[in-house]
PDB file of C-alpha atoms in Angstrom:
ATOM      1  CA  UNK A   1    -133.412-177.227  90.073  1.00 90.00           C
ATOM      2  CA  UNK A   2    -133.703-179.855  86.985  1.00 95.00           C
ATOM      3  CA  UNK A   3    -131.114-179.764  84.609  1.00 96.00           C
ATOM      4  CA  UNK A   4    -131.601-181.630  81.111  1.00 98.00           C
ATOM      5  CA  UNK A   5    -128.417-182.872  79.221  1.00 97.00           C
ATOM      6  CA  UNK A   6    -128.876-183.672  75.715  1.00 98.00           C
ATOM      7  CA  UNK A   7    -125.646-185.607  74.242  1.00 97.00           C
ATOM      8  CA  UNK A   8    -125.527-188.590  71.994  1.00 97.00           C
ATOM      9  CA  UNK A   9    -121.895-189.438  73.201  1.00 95.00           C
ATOM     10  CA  UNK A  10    -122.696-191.323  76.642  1.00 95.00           C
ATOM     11  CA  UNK A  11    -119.297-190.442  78.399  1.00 94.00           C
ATOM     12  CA  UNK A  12    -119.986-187.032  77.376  1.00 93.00           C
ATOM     13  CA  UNK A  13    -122.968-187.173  79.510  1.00 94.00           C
ATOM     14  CA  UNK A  14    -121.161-188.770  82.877  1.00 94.00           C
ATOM     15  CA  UNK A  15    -119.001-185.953  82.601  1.00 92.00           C
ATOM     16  CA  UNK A  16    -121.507-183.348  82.202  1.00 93.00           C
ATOM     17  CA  UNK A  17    -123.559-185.159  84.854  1.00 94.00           C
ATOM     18  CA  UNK A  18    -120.731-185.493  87.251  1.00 93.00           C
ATOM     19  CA  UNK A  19    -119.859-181.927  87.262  1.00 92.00           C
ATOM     20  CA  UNK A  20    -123.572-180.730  87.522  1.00 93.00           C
ATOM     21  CA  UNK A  21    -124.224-182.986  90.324  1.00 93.00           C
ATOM     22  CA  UNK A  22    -121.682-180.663  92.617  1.00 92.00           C
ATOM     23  CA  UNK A  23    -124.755-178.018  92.369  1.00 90.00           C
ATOM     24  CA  UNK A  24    -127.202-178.382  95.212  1.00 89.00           C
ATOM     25  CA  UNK A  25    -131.063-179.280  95.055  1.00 91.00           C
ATOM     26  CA  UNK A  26    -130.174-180.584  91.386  1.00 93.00           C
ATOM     27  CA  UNK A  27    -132.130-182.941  89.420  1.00 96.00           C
ATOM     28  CA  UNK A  28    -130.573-184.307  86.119  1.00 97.00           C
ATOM     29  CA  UNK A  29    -132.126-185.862  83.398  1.00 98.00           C
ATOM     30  CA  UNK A  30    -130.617-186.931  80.499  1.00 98.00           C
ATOM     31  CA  UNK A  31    -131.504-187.701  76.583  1.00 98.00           C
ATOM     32  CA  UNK A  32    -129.622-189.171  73.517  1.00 97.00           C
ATOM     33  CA  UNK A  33    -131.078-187.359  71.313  1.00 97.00           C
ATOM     34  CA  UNK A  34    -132.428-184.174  69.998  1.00 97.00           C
ATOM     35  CA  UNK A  35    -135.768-185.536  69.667  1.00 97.00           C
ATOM     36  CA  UNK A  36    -135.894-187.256  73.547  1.00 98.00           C
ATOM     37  CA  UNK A  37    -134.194-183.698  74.599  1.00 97.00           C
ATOM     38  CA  UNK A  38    -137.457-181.683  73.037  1.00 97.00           C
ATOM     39  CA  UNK A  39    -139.777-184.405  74.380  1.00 97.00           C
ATOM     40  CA  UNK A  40    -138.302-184.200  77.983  1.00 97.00           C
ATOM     41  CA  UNK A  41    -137.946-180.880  78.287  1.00 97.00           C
ATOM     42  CA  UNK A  42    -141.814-180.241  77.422  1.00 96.00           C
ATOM     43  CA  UNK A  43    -142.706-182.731  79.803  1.00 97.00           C
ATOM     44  CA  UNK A  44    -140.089-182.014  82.556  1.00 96.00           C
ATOM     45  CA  UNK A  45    -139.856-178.269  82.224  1.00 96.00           C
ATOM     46  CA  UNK A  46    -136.309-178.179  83.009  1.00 97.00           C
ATOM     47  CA  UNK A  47    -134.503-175.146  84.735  1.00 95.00           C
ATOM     48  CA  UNK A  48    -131.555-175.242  82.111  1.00 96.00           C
ATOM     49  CA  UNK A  49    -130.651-177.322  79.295  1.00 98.00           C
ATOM     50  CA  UNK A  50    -127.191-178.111  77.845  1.00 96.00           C
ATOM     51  CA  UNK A  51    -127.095-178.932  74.082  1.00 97.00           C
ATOM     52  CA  UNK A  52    -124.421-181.047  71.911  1.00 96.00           C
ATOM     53  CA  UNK A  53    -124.905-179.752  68.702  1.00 95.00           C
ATOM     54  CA  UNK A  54    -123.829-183.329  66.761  1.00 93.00           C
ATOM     55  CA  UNK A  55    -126.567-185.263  67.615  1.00 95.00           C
ATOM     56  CA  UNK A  56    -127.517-188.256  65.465  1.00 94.00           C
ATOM     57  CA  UNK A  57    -131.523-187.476  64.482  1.00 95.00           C
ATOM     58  CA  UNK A  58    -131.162-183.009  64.626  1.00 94.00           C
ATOM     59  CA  UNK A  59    -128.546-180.467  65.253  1.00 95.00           C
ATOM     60  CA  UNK A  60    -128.602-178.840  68.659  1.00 95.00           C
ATOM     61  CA  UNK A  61    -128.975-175.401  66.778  1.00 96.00           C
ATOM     62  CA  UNK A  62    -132.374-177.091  64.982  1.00 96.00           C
ATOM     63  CA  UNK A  63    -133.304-178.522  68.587  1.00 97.00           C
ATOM     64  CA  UNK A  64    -132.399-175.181  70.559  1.00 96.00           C
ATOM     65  CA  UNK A  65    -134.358-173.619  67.625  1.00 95.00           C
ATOM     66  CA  UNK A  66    -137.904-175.943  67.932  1.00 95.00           C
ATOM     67  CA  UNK A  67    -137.558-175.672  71.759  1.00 96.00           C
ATOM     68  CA  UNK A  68    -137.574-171.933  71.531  1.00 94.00           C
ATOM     69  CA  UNK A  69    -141.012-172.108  69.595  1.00 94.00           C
ATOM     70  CA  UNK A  70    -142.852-173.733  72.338  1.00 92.00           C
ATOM     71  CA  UNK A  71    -144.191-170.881  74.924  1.00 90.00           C
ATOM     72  CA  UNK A  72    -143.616-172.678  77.782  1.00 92.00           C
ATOM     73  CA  UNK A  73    -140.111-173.406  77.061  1.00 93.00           C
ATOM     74  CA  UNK A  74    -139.049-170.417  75.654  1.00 92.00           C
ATOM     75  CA  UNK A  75    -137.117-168.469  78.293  1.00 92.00           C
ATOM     76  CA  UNK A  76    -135.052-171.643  79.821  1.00 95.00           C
ATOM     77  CA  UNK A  77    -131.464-171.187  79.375  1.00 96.00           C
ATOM     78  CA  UNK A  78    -130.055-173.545  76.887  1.00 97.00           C
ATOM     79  CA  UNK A  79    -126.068-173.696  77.153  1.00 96.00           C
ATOM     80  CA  UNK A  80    -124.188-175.592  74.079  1.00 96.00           C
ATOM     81  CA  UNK A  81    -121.550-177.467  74.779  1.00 94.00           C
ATOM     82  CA  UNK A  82    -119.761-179.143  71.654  1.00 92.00           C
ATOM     83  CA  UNK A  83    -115.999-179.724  70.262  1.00 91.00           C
ATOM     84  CA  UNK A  84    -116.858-177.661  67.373  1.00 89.00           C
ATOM     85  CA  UNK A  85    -114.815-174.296  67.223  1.00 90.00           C
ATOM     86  CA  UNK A  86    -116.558-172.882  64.067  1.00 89.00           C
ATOM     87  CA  UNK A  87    -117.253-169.439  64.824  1.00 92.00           C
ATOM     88  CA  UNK A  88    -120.381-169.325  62.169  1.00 93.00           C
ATOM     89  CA  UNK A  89    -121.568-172.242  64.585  1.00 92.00           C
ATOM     90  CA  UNK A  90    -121.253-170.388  68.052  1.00 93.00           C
ATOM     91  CA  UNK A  91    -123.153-167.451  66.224  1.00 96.00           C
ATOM     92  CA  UNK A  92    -125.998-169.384  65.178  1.00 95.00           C
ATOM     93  CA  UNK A  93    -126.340-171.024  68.295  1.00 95.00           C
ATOM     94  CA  UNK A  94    -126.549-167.232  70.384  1.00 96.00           C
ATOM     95  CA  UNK A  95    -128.907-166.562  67.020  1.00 96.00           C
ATOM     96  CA  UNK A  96    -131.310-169.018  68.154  1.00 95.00           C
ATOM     97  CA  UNK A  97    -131.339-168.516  71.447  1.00 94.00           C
ATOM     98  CA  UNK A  98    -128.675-170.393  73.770  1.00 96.00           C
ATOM     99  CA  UNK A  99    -127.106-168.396  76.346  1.00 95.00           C
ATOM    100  CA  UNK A 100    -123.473-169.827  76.097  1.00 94.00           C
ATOM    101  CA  UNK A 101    -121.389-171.795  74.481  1.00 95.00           C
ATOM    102  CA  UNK A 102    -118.419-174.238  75.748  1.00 93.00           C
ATOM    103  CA  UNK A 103    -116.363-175.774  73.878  1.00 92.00           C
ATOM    104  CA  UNK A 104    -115.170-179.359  75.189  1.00 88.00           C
ATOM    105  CA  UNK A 105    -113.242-180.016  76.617  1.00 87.00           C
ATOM    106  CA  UNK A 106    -113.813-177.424  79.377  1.00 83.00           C
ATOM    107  CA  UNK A 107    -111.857-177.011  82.393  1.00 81.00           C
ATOM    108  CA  UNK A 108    -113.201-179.082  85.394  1.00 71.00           C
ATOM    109  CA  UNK A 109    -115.797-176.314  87.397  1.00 89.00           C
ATOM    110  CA  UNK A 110    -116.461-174.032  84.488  1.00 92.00           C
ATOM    111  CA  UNK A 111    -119.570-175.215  83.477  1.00 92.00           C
ATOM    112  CA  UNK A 112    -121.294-175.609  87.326  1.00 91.00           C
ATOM    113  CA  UNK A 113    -119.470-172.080  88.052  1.00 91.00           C
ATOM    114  CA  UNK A 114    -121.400-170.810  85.054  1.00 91.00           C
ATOM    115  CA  UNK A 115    -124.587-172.055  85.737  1.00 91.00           C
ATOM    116  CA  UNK A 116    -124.387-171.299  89.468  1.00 92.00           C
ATOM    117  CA  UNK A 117    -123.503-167.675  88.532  1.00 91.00           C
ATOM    118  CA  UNK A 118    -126.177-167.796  85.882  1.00 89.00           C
ATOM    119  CA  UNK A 119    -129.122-168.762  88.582  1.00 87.00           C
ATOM    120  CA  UNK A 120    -127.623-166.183  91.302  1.00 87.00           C
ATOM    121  CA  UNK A 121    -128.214-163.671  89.057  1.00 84.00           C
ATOM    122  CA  UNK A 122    -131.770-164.408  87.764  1.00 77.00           C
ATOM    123  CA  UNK A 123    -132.420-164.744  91.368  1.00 72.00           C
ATOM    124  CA  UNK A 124    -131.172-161.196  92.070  1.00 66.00           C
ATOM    125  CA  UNK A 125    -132.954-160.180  88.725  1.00 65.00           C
ATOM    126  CA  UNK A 126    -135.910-161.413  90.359  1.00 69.00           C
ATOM    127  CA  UNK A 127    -135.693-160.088  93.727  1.00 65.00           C
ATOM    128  CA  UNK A 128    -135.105-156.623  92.315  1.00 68.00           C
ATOM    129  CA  UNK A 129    -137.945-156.441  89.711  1.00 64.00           C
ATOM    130  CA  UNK A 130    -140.060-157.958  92.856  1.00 67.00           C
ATOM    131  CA  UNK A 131    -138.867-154.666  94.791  1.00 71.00           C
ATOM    132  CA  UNK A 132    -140.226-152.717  92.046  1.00 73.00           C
ATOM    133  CA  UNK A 133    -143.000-153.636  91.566  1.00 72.00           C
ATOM    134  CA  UNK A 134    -143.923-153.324  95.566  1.00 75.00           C
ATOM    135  CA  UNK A 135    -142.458-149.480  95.539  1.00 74.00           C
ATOM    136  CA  UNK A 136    -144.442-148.570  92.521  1.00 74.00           C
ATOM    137  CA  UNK A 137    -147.588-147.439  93.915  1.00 76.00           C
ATOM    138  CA  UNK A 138    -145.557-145.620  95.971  1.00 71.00           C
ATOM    139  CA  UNK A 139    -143.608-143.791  93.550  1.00 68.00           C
ATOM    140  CA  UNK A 140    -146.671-142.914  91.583  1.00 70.00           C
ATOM    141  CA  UNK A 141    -147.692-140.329  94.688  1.00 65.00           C
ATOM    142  CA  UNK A 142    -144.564-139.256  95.528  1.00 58.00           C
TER     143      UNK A 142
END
């Protein structure tokens, strides 16, 4: 699983980082700015993306937005994580498209328990629309 962290604040980023690195199979890759963030993630296709929303260049609402446009990046989970508490903020985030929001700090295990959770149930998601599909047929006769 590749993870993308897009943060401006460097220790931000270890932190992040250090927490995500208890998941298993991860890869992490990391940008500085909202601009590197977009360009990685087209290029890396990450599996989940977590989004500062005071970055220096754009916003992480305007980056969450632009990454949302591009087909092939449209359905990965982007998860903001920011010290602003401003509700208006948290509802323009969901309004674009992130998934969550956490407010920093967090408390240590949050964020990998969330994401963890997060990819267990896509999986199951998966698996049971998979099911479907193969009983179908079969349910079309019956």
């Amino acid at each position: 699983m590749k993870i993308l962290i897009v943060d401006d604040n460097s220790l931000s980023r270890k932190l992040i980082r250090n927490e995500l690195a208890k998941i298993q199979d991860v890869e992490i890759l990391e940008a500085a700015t909202a601009m590197e963030g977009i360009q990685k993630a087209r290029s890396e296709i990450p599996d989940l993306i977590t989004m500062d929303l005071l970055l220096p260049d754009v916003d992480g609402i305007e980056a969450t937005s632009r990454i949302r446009k591009h087909l092939d990046l449209a359905n990965i989970p982007i998860v903001i994580i920011t010290s602003k508490t401003d509700e208006t903020l948290s509802k323009r985030a969901f309004e674009v498209g992130a998934v969550e929001y956490f407010i920093k700090p967090f408390s240590p295990g949050s964020l990998r328990q969330y994401i963890e959770n997060y990819f267990m149930v896509e999986k199951d998601w998966r698996n049971l629309n998979n099911l479907v599909a193969e009983r179908k047929p079969a349910l079309r006769t019956t």
